[in-house]
CSV table of C-alpha atoms in Angstrom, one decimal:
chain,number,residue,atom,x,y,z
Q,1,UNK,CA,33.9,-105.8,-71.9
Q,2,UNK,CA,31.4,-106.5,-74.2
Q,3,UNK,CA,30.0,-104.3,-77.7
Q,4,UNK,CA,26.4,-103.4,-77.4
Q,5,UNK,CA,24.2,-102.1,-80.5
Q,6,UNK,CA,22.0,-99.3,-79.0
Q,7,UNK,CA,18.9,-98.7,-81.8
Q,8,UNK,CA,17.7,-95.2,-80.5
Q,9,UNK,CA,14.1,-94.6,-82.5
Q,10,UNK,CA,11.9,-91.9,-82.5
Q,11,UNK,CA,9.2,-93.1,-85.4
Q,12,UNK,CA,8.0,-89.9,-87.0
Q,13,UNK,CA,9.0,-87.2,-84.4
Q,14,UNK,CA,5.8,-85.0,-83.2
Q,15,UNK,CA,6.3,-81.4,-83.3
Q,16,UNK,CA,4.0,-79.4,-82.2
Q,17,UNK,CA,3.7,-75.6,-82.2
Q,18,UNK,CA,5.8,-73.9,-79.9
Q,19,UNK,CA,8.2,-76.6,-80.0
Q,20,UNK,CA,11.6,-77.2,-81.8
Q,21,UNK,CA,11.4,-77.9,-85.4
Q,22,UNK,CA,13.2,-81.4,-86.6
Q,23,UNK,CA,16.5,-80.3,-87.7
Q,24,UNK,CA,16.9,-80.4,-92.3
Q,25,UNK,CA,17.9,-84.1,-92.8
Q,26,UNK,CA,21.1,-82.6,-95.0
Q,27,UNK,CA,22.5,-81.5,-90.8
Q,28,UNK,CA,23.1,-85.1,-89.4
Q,29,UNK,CA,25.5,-83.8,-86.0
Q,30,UNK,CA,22.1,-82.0,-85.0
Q,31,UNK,CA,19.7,-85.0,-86.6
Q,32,UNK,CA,21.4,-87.2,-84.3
Q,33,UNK,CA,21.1,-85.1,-81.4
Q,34,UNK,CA,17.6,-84.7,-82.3
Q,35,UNK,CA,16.2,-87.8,-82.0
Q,36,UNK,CA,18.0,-88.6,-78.6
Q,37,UNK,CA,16.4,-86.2,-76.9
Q,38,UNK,CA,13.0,-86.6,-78.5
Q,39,UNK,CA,13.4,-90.7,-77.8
Q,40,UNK,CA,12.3,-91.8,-74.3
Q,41,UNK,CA,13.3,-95.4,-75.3
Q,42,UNK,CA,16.3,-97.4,-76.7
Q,43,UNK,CA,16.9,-100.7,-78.0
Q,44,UNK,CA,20.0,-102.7,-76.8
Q,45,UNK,CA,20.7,-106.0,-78.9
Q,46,UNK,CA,24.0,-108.4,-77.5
Q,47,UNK,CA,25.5,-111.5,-78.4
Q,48,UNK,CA,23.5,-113.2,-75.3
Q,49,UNK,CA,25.7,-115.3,-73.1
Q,50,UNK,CA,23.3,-116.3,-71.1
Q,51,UNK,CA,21.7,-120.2,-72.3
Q,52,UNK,CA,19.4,-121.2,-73.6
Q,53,UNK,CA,19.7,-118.4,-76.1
Q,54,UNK,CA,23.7,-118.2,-75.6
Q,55,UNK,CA,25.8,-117.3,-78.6
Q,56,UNK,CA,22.4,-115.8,-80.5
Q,57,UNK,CA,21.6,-111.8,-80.8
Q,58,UNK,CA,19.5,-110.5,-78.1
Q,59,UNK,CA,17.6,-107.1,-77.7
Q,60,UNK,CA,15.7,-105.6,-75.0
Q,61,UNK,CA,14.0,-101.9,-74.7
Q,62,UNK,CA,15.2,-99.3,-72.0
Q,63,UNK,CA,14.1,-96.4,-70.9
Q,64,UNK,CA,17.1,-93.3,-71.3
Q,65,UNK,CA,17.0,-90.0,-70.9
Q,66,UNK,CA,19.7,-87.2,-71.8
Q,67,UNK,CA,18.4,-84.8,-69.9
Q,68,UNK,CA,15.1,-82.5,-70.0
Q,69,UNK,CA,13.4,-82.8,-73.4
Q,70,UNK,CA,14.8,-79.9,-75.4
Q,71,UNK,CA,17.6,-79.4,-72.9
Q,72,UNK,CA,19.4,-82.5,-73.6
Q,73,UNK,CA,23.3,-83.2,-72.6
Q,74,UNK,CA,23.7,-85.9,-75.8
Q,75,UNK,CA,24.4,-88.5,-73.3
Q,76,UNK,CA,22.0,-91.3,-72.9
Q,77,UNK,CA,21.5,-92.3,-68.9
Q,78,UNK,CA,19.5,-95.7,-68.1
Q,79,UNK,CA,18.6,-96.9,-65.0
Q,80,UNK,CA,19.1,-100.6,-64.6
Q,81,UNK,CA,19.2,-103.2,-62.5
Q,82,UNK,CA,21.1,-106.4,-62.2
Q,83,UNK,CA,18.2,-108.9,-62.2
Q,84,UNK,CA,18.3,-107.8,-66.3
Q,85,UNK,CA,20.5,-110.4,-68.3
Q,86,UNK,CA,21.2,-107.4,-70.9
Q,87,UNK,CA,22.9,-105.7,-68.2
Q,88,UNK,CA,25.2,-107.5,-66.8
Q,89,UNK,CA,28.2,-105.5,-68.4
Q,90,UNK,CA,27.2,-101.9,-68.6
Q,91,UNK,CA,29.7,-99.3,-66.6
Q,92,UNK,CA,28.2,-97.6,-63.8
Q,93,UNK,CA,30.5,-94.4,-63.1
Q,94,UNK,CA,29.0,-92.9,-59.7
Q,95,UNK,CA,30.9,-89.8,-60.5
Q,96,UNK,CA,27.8,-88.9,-62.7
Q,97,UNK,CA,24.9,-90.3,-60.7
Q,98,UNK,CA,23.1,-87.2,-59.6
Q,99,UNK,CA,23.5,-86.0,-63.6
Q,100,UNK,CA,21.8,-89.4,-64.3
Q,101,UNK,CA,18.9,-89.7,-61.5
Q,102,UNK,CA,17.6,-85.8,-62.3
Q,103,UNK,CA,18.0,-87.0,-66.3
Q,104,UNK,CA,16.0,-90.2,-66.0
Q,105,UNK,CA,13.6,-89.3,-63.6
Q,106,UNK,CA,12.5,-85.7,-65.2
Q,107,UNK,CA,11.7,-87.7,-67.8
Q,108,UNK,CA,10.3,-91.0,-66.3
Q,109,UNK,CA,8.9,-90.2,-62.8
Q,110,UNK,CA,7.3,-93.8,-62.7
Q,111,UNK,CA,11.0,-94.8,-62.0
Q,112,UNK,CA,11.1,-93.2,-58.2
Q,113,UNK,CA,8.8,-96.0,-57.5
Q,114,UNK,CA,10.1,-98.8,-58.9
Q,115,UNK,CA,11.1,-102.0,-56.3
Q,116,UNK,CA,14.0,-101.2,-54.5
Q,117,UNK,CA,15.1,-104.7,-53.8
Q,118,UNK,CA,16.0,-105.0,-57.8
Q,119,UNK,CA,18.7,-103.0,-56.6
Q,120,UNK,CA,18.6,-100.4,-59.4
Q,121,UNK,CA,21.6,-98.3,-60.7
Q,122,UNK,CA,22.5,-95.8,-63.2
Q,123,UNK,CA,24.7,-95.9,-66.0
Q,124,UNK,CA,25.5,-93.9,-69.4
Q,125,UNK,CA,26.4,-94.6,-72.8
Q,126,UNK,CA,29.5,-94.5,-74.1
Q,127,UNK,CA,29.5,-93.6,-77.3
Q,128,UNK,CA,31.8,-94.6,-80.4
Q,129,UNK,CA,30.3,-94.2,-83.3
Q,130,UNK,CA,27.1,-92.8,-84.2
Q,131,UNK,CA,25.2,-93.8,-87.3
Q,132,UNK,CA,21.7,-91.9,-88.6
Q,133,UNK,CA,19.3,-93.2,-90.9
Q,134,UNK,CA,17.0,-90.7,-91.5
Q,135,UNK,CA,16.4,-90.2,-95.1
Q,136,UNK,CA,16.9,-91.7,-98.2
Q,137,UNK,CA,20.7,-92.2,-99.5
Q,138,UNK,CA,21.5,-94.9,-97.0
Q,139,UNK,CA,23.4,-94.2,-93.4
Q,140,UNK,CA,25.4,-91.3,-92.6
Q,141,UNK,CA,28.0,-91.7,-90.1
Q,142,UNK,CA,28.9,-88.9,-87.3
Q,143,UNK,CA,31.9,-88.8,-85.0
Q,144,UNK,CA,31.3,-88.3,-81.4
Q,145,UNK,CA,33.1,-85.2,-81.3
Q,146,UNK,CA,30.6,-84.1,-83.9
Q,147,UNK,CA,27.8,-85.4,-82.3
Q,148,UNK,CA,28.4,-83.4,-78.8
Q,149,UNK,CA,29.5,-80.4,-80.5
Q,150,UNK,CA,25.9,-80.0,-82.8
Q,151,UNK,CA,22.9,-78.2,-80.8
Q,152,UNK,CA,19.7,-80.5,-81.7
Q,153,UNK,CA,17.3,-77.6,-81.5
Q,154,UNK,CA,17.1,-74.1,-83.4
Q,155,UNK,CA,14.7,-71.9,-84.2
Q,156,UNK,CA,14.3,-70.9,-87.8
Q,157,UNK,CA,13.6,-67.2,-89.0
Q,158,UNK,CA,13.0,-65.7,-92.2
Q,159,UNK,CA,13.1,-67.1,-95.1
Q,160,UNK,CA,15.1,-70.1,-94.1
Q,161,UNK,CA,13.5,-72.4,-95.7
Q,162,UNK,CA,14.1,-75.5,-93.5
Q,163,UNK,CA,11.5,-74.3,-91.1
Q,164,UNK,CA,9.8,-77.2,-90.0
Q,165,UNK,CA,7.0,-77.0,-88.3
Q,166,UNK,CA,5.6,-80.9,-89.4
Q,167,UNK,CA,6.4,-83.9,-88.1
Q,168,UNK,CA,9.0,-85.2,-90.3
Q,169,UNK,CA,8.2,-87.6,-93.2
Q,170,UNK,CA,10.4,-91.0,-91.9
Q,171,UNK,CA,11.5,-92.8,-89.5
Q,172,UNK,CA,14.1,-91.2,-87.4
Q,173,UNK,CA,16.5,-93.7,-86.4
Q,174,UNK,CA,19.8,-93.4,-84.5
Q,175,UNK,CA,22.3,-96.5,-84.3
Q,176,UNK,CA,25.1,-95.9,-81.7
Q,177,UNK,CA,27.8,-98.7,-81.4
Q,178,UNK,CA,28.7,-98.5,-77.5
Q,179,UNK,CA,31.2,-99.9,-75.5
Q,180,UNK,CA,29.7,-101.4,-72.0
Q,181,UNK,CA,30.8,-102.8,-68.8
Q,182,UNK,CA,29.8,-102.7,-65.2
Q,183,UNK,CA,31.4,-102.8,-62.0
Protein backbone atom coordinates (compact mmCIF):
# COMPACT_ATOMS: atom_id res chain seq x y z
CA UNK A 1 0.00 0.00 0.00
CA UNK A 2 1.25 3.09 -0.81
CA UNK A 3 -0.02 7.19 0.19
CA UNK A 4 -0.86 9.15 -2.83
CA UNK A 5 -1.25 13.12 -2.80
CA UNK A 6 -4.25 13.71 -5.23
CA UNK A 7 -4.12 17.85 -6.19
CA UNK A 8 -7.76 18.25 -7.63
CA UNK A 9 -7.76 21.95 -9.36
CA UNK A 10 -10.24 23.75 -10.96
CA UNK A 11 -8.33 27.42 -11.62
CA UNK A 12 -11.04 29.99 -11.53
CA UNK A 13 -14.26 27.90 -11.93
CA UNK A 14 -16.55 29.22 -15.03
CA UNK A 15 -20.04 29.72 -14.17
CA UNK A 16 -22.11 30.62 -16.57
CA UNK A 17 -25.84 31.61 -16.44
CA UNK A 18 -28.05 28.89 -15.80
CA UNK A 19 -25.48 27.10 -14.04
CA UNK A 20 -24.68 26.46 -10.33
CA UNK A 21 -23.22 29.23 -8.48
CA UNK A 22 -19.59 28.45 -6.66
CA UNK A 23 -20.57 27.80 -3.22
CA UNK A 24 -19.50 31.16 -0.32
CA UNK A 25 -15.85 30.28 0.48
CA UNK A 26 -16.93 30.49 4.42
CA UNK A 27 -18.97 26.54 3.36
CA UNK A 28 -15.85 24.33 2.74
CA UNK A 29 -17.96 20.64 2.91
CA UNK A 30 -19.80 22.09 -0.22
CA UNK A 31 -16.42 24.08 -1.57
CA UNK A 32 -14.82 20.85 -1.65
CA UNK A 33 -17.55 19.17 -3.38
CA UNK A 34 -17.55 21.93 -5.69
CA UNK A 35 -14.50 21.78 -7.30
CA UNK A 36 -14.61 17.95 -7.77
CA UNK A 37 -17.26 17.91 -9.87
CA UNK A 38 -16.29 21.06 -11.79
CA UNK A 39 -12.56 19.40 -12.25
CA UNK A 40 -12.16 17.04 -15.24
CA UNK A 41 -8.46 16.47 -14.12
CA UNK A 42 -6.38 15.52 -11.05
CA UNK A 43 -2.89 15.56 -10.07
CA UNK A 44 -1.38 12.41 -8.38
CA UNK A 45 2.32 13.01 -6.98
CA UNK A 46 4.21 9.54 -5.24
CA UNK A 47 7.32 8.76 -3.75
CA UNK A 48 8.41 7.06 -7.31
CA UNK A 49 9.89 3.58 -6.93
CA UNK A 50 10.49 3.14 -10.07
CA UNK A 51 14.61 4.22 -11.07
CA UNK A 52 16.03 6.39 -12.37
CA UNK A 53 13.81 8.80 -10.47
CA UNK A 54 13.33 6.15 -7.42
CA UNK A 55 13.00 7.52 -3.90
CA UNK A 56 12.16 11.28 -5.49
CA UNK A 57 8.30 12.83 -5.68
CA UNK A 58 6.54 12.10 -8.83
CA UNK A 59 3.27 13.51 -10.28
CA UNK A 60 1.30 12.79 -13.27
CA UNK A 61 -2.29 14.29 -14.45
CA UNK A 62 -5.47 12.00 -14.74
CA UNK A 63 -8.51 12.34 -16.05
CA UNK A 64 -11.57 11.63 -13.03
CA UNK A 65 -14.91 12.09 -13.09
CA UNK A 66 -17.57 11.85 -10.11
CA UNK A 67 -20.27 11.59 -12.02
CA UNK A 68 -22.27 13.97 -14.48
CA UNK A 69 -21.21 17.58 -13.97
CA UNK A 70 -23.60 18.96 -11.50
CA UNK A 71 -24.77 15.51 -10.50
CA UNK A 72 -21.75 14.41 -8.90
CA UNK A 73 -21.45 11.31 -6.31
CA UNK A 74 -18.08 13.00 -4.50
CA UNK A 75 -16.20 10.07 -5.52
CA UNK A 76 -13.45 10.55 -7.98
CA UNK A 77 -13.31 7.43 -10.67
CA UNK A 78 -10.11 7.21 -13.12
CA UNK A 79 -9.54 4.96 -15.66
CA UNK A 80 -6.07 3.57 -15.81
CA UNK A 81 -3.93 1.35 -17.08
CA UNK A 82 -1.06 -0.65 -15.98
CA UNK A 83 1.50 0.47 -18.63
CA UNK A 84 1.38 3.90 -16.10
CA UNK A 85 4.27 3.73 -13.44
CA UNK A 86 1.88 6.00 -11.17
CA UNK A 87 -0.47 3.30 -11.06
CA UNK A 88 0.84 0.48 -10.20
CA UNK A 89 -0.81 0.54 -6.63
CA UNK A 90 -4.23 1.91 -6.98
CA UNK A 91 -7.33 -0.49 -5.77
CA UNK A 92 -9.58 -1.55 -8.46
CA UNK A 93 -12.93 -2.75 -6.68
CA UNK A 94 -15.09 -4.28 -9.74
CA UNK A 95 -18.03 -4.07 -7.43
CA UNK A 96 -18.24 -0.34 -8.65
CA UNK A 97 -17.26 -0.67 -12.28
CA UNK A 98 -20.37 0.08 -14.10
CA UNK A 99 -20.68 3.35 -11.44
CA UNK A 100 -17.15 4.20 -12.72
CA UNK A 101 -17.35 3.49 -16.69
CA UNK A 102 -20.92 5.74 -17.03
CA UNK A 103 -18.83 8.38 -14.52
CA UNK A 104 -15.69 8.61 -16.62
CA UNK A 105 -17.00 8.24 -19.91
CA UNK A 106 -20.16 10.89 -19.59
CA UNK A 107 -17.53 13.01 -18.96
CA UNK A 108 -14.61 11.95 -21.25
CA UNK A 109 -16.08 10.14 -24.29
CA UNK A 110 -12.58 10.24 -25.99
CA UNK A 111 -11.92 7.28 -23.44
CA UNK A 112 -14.29 4.51 -25.29
CA UNK A 113 -11.61 4.69 -27.89
CA UNK A 114 -8.63 4.47 -26.27
CA UNK A 115 -6.13 1.24 -27.17
CA UNK A 116 -7.50 -1.65 -25.72
CA UNK A 117 -4.30 -3.64 -25.49
CA UNK A 118 -3.12 -1.01 -22.57
CA UNK A 119 -5.51 -3.07 -20.80
CA UNK A 120 -7.37 -0.18 -19.12
CA UNK A 121 -9.22 -0.42 -15.72
CA UNK A 122 -11.17 1.60 -13.34
CA UNK A 123 -10.53 2.60 -10.00
CA UNK A 124 -11.82 5.20 -7.23
CA UNK A 125 -10.38 7.32 -4.68
CA UNK A 126 -10.38 6.61 -1.34
CA UNK A 127 -10.57 9.36 0.49
CA UNK A 128 -8.99 10.31 4.04
CA UNK A 129 -8.68 13.55 4.42
CA UNK A 130 -9.65 16.39 2.43
CA UNK A 131 -7.94 19.72 2.56
CA UNK A 132 -9.30 23.12 0.59
CA UNK A 133 -7.43 26.01 -0.28
CA UNK A 134 -9.69 28.34 -1.61
CA UNK A 135 -9.29 31.70 -0.03
CA UNK A 136 -7.20 33.60 1.96
CA UNK A 137 -6.57 32.31 5.81
CA UNK A 138 -4.53 29.32 4.76
CA UNK A 139 -6.08 25.51 4.36
CA UNK A 140 -9.17 24.32 5.85
CA UNK A 141 -9.47 20.82 6.60
CA UNK A 142 -12.87 18.65 5.98
CA UNK A 143 -13.61 15.12 7.24
CA UNK A 144 -14.84 12.68 4.73
CA UNK A 145 -18.01 12.28 6.41
CA UNK A 146 -18.37 15.95 5.90
CA UNK A 147 -17.34 15.97 2.63
CA UNK A 148 -20.05 13.26 1.28
CA UNK A 149 -22.71 14.64 3.40
CA UNK A 150 -22.42 18.62 1.78
CA UNK A 151 -24.43 19.02 -1.64
CA UNK A 152 -21.90 21.15 -3.93
CA UNK A 153 -24.69 22.86 -5.78
CA UNK A 154 -27.56 25.29 -4.57
CA UNK A 155 -29.49 27.69 -5.92
CA UNK A 156 -29.59 31.01 -4.20
CA UNK A 157 -32.93 33.14 -3.79
CA UNK A 158 -33.70 36.37 -2.26
CA UNK A 159 -31.67 38.36 -0.69
CA UNK A 160 -29.02 35.78 0.06
CA UNK A 161 -26.34 37.47 -0.52
CA UNK A 162 -23.86 34.70 -1.50
CA UNK A 163 -25.45 34.60 -4.92
CA UNK A 164 -22.79 34.08 -7.19
CA UNK A 165 -23.25 34.28 -10.44
CA UNK A 166 -19.16 35.15 -11.33
CA UNK A 167 -16.58 33.07 -11.62
CA UNK A 168 -14.94 33.05 -8.43
CA UNK A 169 -11.91 35.35 -7.59
CA UNK A 170 -8.96 32.35 -6.88
CA UNK A 171 -7.79 29.37 -7.46
CA UNK A 172 -9.94 26.67 -6.35
CA UNK A 173 -7.81 23.89 -5.12
CA UNK A 174 -8.69 20.58 -3.46
CA UNK A 175 -5.84 18.42 -1.74
CA UNK A 176 -7.09 14.89 -0.88
CA UNK A 177 -4.59 12.53 0.89
CA UNK A 178 -5.64 8.92 -0.55
CA UNK A 179 -4.92 5.62 0.32
CA UNK A 180 -4.07 3.36 -2.95
CA UNK A 181 -3.50 -0.14 -3.99
CA UNK A 182 -4.39 -2.34 -6.84
CA UNK A 183 -5.00 -5.87 -7.31
Amino acid sequence: MILALIALCCASASVGSGASSVPPHEDVARMARFVVNKCDWASMATISSHEPVKGQPFSNSFSISDGPAGNGTGTPYLYLTHLEISVQDLQVDDGEVSVAKDSLFSRHPEMMDWPTDHSWFFAKMNISQVWVLDYFGGVKTVTPEQYYKATPYRKYHGNDTHNVDEPHGSTDKILSRISAEHH
